[in-house]
Coordinates of C-alpha atoms in Angstrom, one line a residue:
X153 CA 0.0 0.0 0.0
X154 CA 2.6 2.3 1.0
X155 CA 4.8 1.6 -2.3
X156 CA 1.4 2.2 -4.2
X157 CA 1.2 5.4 -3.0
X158 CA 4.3 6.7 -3.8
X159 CA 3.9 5.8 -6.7
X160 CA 0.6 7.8 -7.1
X161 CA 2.8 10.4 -5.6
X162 CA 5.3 10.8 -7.9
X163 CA 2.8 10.4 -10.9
X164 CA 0.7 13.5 -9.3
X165 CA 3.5 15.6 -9.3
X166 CA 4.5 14.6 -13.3
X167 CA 0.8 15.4 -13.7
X168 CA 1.4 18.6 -12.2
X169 CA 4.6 19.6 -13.5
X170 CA 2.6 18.8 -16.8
X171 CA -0.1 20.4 -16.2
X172 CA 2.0 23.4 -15.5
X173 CA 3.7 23.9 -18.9
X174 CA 0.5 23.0 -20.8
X175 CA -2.5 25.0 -19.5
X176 CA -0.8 28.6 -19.4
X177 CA 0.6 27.9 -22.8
X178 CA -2.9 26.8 -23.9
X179 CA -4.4 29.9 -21.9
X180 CA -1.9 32.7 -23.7
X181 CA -2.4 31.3 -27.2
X182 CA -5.9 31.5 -27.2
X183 CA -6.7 34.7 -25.2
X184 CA -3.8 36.5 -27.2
X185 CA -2.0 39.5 -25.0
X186 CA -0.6 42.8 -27.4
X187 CA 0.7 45.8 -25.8
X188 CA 0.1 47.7 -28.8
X189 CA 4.1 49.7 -28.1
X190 CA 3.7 52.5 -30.4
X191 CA 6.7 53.3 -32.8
X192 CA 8.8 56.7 -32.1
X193 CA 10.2 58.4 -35.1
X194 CA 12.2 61.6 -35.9
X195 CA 11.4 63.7 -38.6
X196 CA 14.1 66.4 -39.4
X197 CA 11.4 68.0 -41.4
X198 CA 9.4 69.4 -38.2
X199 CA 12.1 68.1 -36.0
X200 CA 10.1 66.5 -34.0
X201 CA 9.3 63.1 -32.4
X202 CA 6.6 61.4 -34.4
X203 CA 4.1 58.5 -32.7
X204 CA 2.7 56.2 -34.7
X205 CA -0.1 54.5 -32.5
X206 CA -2.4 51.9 -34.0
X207 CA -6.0 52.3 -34.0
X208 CA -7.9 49.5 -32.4
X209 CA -11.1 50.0 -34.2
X210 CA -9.8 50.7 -37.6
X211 CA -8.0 47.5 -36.8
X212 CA -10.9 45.4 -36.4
X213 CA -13.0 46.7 -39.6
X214 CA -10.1 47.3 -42.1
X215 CA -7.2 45.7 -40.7
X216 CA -4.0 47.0 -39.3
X217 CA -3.9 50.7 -39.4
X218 CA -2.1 54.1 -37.7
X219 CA -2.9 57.3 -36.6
X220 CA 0.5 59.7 -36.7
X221 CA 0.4 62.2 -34.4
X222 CA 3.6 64.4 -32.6
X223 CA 3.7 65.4 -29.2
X224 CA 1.5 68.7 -30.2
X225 CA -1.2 66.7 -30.7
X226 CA -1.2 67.5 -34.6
X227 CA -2.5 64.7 -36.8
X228 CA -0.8 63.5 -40.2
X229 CA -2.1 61.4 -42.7
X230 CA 0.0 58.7 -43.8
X231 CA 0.9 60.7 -46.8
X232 CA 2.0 63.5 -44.6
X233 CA 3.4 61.3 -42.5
X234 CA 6.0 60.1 -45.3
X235 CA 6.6 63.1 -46.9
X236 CA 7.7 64.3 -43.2
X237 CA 9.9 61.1 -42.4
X238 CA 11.6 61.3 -46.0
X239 CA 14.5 59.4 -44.4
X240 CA 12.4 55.8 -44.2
X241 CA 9.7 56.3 -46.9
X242 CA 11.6 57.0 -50.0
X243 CA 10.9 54.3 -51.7
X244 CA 6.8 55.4 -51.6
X245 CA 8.2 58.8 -51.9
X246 CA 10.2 58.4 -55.5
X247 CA 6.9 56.2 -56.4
X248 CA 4.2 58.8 -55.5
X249 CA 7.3 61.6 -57.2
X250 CA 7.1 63.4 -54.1
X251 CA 10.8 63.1 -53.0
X252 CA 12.5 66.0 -52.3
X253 CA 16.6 67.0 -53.9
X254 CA 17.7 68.0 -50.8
X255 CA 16.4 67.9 -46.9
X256 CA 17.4 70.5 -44.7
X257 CA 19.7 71.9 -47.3
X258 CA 21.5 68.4 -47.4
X259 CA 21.3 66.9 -50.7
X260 CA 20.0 63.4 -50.8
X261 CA 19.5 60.8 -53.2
X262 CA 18.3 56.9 -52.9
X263 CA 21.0 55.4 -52.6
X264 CA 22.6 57.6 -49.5
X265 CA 19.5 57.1 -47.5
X266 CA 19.6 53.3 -48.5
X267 CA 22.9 53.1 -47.1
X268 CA 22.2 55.2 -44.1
X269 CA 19.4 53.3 -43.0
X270 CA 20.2 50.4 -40.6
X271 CA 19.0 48.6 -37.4
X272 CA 20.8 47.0 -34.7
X273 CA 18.9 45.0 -31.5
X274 CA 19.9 43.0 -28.7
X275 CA 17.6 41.3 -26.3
X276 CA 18.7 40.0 -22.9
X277 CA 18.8 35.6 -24.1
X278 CA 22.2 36.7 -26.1
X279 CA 24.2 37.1 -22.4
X280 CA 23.2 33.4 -21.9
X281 CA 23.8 32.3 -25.0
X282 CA 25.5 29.4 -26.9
X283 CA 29.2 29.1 -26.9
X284 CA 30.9 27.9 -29.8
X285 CA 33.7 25.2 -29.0
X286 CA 35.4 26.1 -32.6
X287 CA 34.8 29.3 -34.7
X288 CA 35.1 30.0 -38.4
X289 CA 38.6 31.8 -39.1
X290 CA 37.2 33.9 -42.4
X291 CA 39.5 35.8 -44.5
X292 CA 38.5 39.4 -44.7
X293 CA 40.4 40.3 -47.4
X294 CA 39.8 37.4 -50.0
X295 CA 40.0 39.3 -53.4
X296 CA 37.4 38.0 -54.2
X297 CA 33.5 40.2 -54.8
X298 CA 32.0 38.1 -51.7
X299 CA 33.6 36.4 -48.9
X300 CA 33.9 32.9 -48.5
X301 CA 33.6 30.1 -45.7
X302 CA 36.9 29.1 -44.5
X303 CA 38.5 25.5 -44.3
X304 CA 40.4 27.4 -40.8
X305 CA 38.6 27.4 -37.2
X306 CA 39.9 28.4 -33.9
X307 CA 39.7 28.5 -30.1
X308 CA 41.6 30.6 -27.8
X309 CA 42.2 28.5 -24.8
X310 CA 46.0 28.5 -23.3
X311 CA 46.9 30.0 -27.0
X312 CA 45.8 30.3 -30.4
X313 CA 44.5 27.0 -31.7
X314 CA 44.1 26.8 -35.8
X315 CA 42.7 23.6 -37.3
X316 CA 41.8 22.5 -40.7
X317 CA 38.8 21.4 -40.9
X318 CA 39.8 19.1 -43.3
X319 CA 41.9 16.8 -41.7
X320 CA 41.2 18.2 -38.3
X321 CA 45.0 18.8 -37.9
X322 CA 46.5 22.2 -36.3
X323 CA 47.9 24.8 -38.6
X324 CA 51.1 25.2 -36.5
X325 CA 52.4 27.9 -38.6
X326 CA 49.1 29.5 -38.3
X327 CA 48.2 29.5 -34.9
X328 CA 51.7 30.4 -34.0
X329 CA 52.0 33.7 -36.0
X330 CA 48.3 34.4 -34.5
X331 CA 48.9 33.6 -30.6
X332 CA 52.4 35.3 -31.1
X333 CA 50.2 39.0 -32.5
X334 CA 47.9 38.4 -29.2
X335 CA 50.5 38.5 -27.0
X336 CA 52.5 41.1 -28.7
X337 CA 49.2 43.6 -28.2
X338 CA 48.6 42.4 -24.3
X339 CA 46.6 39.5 -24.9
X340 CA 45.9 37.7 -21.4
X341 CA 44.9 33.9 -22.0
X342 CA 42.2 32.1 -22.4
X343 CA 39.9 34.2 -24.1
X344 CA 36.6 34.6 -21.7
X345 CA 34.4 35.6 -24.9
X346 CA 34.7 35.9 -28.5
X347 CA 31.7 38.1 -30.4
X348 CA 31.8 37.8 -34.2
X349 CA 29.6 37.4 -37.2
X350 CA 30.4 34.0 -39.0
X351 CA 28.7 33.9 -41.9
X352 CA 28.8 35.3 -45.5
X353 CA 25.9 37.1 -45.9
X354 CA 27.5 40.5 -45.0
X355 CA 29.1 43.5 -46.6
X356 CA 32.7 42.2 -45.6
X357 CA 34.2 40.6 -42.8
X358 CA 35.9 42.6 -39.5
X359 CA 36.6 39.0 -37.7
X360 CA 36.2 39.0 -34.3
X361 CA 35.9 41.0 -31.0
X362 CA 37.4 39.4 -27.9
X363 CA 37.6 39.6 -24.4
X364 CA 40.2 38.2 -22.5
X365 CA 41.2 37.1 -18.9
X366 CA 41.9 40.3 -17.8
X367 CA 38.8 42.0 -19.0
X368 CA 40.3 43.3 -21.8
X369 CA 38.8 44.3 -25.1
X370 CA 40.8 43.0 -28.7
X371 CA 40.2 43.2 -32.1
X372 CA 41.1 40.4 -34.1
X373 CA 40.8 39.2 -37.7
X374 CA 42.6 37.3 -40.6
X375 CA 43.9 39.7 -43.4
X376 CA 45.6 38.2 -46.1
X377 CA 46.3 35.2 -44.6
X378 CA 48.2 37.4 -41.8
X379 CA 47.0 37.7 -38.4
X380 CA 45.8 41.4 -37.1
X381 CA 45.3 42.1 -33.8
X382 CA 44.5 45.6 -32.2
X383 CA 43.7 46.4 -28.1
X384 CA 41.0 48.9 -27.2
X385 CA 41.7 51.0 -24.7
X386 CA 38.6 50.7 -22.0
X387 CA 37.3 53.4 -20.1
X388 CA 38.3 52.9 -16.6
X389 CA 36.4 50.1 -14.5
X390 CA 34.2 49.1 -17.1
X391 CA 33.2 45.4 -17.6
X392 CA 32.0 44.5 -21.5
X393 CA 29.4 41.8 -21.0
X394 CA 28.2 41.9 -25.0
X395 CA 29.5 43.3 -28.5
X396 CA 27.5 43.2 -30.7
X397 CA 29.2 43.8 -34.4
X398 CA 27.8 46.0 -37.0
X399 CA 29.4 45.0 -40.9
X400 CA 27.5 47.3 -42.6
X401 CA 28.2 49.4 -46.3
X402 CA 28.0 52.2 -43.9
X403 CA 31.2 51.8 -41.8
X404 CA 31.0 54.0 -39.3
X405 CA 31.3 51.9 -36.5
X406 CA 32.2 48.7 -35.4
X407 CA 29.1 47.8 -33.2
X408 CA 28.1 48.7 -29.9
X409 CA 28.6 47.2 -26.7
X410 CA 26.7 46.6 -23.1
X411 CA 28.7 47.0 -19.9
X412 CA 28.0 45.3 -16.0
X413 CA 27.0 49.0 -15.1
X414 CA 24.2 49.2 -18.1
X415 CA 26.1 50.9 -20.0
X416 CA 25.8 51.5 -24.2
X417 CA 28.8 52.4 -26.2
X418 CA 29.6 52.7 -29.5
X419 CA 33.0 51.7 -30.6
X420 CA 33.9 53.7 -34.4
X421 CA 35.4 52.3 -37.2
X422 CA 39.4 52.4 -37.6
X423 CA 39.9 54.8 -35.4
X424 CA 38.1 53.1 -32.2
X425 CA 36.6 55.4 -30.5
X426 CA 34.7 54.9 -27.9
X427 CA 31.5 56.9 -27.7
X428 CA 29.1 56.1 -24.6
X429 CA 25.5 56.9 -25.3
X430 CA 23.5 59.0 -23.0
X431 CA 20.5 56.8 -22.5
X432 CA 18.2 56.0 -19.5
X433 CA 16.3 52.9 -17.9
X434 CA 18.2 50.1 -19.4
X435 CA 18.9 47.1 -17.2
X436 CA 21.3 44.3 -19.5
X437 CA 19.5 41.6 -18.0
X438 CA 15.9 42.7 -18.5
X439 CA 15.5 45.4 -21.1
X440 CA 15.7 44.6 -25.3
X441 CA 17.5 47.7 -26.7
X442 CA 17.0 48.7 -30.6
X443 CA 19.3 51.2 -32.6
X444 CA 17.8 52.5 -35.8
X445 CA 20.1 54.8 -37.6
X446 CA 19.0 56.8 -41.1
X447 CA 21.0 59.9 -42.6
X448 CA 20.5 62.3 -40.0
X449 CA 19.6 60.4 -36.5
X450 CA 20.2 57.7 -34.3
X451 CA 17.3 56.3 -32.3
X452 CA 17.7 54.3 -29.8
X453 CA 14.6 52.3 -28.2
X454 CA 15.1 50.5 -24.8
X455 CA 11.9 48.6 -23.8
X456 CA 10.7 46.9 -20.2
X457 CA 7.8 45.1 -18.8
X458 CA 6.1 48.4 -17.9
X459 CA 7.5 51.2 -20.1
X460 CA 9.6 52.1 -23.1
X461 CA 12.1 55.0 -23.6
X462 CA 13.5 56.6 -27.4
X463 CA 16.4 58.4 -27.3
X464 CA 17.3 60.4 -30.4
X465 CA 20.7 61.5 -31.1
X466 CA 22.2 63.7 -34.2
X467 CA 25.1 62.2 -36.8
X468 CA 27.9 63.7 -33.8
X469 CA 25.9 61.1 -31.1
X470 CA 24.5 64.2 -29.0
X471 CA 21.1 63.6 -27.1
X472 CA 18.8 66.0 -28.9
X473 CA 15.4 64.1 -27.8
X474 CA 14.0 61.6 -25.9
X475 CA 10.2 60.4 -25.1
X476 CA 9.3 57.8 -22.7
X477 CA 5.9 55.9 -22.4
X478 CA 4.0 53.6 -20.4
X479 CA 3.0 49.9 -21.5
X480 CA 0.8 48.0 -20.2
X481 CA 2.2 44.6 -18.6
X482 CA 1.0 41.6 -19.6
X483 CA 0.3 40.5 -15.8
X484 CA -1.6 43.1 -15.0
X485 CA -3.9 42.9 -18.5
X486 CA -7.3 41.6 -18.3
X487 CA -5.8 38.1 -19.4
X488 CA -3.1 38.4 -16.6
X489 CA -5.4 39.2 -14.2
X490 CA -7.4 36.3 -14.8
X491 CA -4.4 34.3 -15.4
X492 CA -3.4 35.1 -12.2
X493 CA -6.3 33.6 -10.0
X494 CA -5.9 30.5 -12.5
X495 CA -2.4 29.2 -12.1
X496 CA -0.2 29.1 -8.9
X497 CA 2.7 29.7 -11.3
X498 CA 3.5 28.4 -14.6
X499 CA 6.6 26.5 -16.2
X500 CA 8.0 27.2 -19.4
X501 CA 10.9 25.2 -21.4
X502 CA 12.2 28.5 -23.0
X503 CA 13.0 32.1 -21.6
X504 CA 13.7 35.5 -23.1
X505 CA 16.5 35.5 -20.8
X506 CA 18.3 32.4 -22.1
X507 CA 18.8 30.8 -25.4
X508 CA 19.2 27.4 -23.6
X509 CA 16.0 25.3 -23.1
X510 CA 15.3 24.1 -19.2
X511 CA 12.7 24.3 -17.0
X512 CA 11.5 28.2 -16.2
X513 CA 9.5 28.9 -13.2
X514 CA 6.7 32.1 -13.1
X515 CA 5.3 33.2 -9.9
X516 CA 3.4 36.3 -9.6
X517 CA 1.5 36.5 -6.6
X518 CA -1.2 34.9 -4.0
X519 CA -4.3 35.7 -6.0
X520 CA -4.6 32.3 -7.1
X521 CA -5.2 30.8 -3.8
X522 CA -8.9 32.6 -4.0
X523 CA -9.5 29.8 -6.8
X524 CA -7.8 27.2 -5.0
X525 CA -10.2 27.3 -1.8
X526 CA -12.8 27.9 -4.3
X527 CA -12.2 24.6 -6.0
X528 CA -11.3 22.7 -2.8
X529 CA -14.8 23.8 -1.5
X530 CA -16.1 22.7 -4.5
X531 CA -14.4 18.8 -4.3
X532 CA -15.5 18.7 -0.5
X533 CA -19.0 18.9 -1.1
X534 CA -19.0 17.1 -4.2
X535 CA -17.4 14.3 -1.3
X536 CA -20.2 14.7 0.3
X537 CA -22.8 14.4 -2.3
X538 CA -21.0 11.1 -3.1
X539 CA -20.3 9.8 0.6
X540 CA -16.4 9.9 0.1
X541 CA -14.7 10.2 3.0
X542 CA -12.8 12.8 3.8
X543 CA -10.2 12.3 6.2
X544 CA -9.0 9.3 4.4
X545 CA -8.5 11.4 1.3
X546 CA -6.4 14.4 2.7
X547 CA -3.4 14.2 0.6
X548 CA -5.7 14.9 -2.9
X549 CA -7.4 17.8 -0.6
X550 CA -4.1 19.1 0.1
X551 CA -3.1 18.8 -3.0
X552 CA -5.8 20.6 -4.6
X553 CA -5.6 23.4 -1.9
X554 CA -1.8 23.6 -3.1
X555 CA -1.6 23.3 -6.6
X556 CA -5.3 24.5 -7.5
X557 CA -6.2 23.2 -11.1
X558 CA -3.4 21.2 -11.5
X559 CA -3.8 19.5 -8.4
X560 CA -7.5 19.2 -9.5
X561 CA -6.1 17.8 -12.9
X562 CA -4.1 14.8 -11.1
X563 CA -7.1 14.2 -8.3
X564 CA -9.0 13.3 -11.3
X565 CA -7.0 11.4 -13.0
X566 CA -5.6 9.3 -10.5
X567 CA -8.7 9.0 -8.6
X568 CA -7.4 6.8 -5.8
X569 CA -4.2 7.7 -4.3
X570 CA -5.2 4.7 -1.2
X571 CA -6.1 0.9 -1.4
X572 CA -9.3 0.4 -3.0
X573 CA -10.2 -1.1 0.4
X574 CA -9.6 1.6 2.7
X575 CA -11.2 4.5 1.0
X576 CA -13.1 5.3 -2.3
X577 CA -12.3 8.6 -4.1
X578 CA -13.9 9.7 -7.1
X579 CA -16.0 6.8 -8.8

């Protein structure tokens, strides 16, 4: 008896577990949550911050729609809108014939916004993400009009490691002329991360940035079969925790990277300056921060649970504006709220905060044990509508009281977690 109820035990809390990852999932997919973040735009026509805030109702009779509107409270049409935001809607613009020579006495043609235009993003998962044991050692100077995949890949462990992929032998030659350039430039081994692009579906190839075991920050990449290496000098007592690299047409900077202290700094090409943004309310391990660049500003977006900041910035990565919002969380929605008095807490194999898949626990608060008494009232007097005895069936009660539907889920299932001749359940 005692074995079977372990057994029933452990099956109850699979059930639950289960239950867990299932129902929520179910719950969210059906009763869909949007926060409806409106988009922030600069126009250098009015120079002013544009919002662009969909319109619920037009949404339900004709689809997705916007209204445009700046912080006046003037409204545009769409057509005003894009002939205002010339920047990101010259492609309608040349269509319609409605693009200007010149904006704000700065001549401009198709392909300089093209090239201008850009977006960068990072989102909180890419701190915990997935390490490569080997990476790609690409040329970046092939002679050739695209790049190519190399045979070459590397790890940075005691030194330089080179092997062909080919045979899987080390490139002696190699990997000695490239460990020998890291420690000429300062290079502390082993490398604690390596930040790179490995693919060729880029403009051109800047190889890798690397942090080593002292903290420090290195450039490195494969020119001409030669190594290159170059150190960047840090600002003092700053910790790099992600680079994320920018090979664009555009080449104006390298990328931009995220520091222990929330930081945001932009690292320019050849010349490797550092420029640190002046930005508010970004926290590395919760916020997803957006940088869209066109010909004459840089905006940068970082977004939470409960609000979202834009800060705009001209070409010289001043603060000229900024705009901050409120969103509405999905917790405290309708659905959440509801979802809150349903579920104790919730499971989930994947987070935004980690690329790796495990087992993610959500707890928001008490409200749910309202619904758990409510159902444990409900399966004590459906025990006594059926003459089950109740003191011989405490663990299920406790279960329910505990676990609330899921427990309910199990009780149900199970049915009997003692002999069939001590006590009857639910028949």
């Amino acid at each position: 008896m005692k074995r079977n109820f372990i057994i029933k035990v452990i099956l109850a809390v699979i059930i639950i577990f289960t239950a867990s990852i299932y129902l929520p999932d179910i719950f969210w997919s059906t009763f869909k949550f949007q926060s409806n973040r409106p988009r922030i735009a600069y126009s250098p026509i009015i120079n002013d911050i544009l919002i662009s805030e969909s319109d619920e109702i037009t949404m339900r009779v004709k689809g997705l729609s916007y209204r445009y509107v700046d912080r006046k409270g003037n409204k545009y049409t769409r057509d005003e809108y894009e002939v205002i935001m010339p920047q990101i809607n010259f492609a309608q613009l040349v269509f319609a014939g409605k693009m200007p020579d010149s904006i704000n006495g700065v001549a401009v043609d198709v392909p300089l916004l093209r090239k201008n235009l850009f977006m960068s993003s990072f989102e909180p998962y890419l701190i915990n993400g997935f390490a490569w044991k080997w990476y790609p050692l690409m040329e970046s100077s092939p002679g050739r009009v695209s790049l190519e995949f190399p045979d070459e890949f590397f790890k940075i462990k005691s030194r330089m490691e080179i092997i062909d992929s080919r045979t899987n032998k080390t490139v002696e030659k190699m990997s000695q002329a490239f460990t020998n350039e890291l420690i000429k430039n300062g290079f502390v081994f082993p490398a604690k991360e390596l930040f790179g692009n490995p693919t060729t579906r880029k403009a051109f190839d800047e190889g890798y940035f690397i942090i080593d075991n002292a903290e420090n920050l290195f450039h490195m990449k494969r020119v001409k079969n030669k190594p290159y290496c170059k150190k960047i000098d840090l600002p003092k007592d700053i910790k790099v925790i992600h680079f994320n690299i920018h090979e664009i047409p555009l080449k104006e900077f390298y990328g931009f990277f995220v520091t222990e202290d929330n930081g945001l700094y932009l690292l320019t090409f050849n010349d490797y300056r550092i420029i640190k943004l002046d930005i508010e309310d970004y926290e590395l391990n919760s916020s997803v921060l957006r940088i869209n660049g066109d010909l004459f500003n840089r905006n940068v977006s970082v977004v939470n649970d409960n609000q979202f900041s834009n800060f705009i910035f001209n070409r010289d990565y001043k603060l000229i504006d900024k705009y901050k919002g409120q969103l509405l969380e999905k917790e405290k929605s309708s659905q959440g709220k509801i979802a809150a008095y349903l579920f104790p807490f919730s499971l989930s194999p994947i987070s935004s905060k980690s690329m790796f898949v495990n087992f993610y626990l959500k707890f928001l608060d008490f409200r749910f044990v309202v619904m758990n008494i409510i159902l444990l009232l409900g399966v004590i007097t459906f025990f006594f509508v059926k003459k089950i005895p109740i003191t011989k069936n405490i663990f299920p009660l406790l279960l329910i009281l505990m676990t609330g539907i899921y427990g309910l889920i199990s009780v149900f299932i199970i049915r009997d977690f003692n002999s069939a001749n001590e006590s009857k359940l639910i028949k």
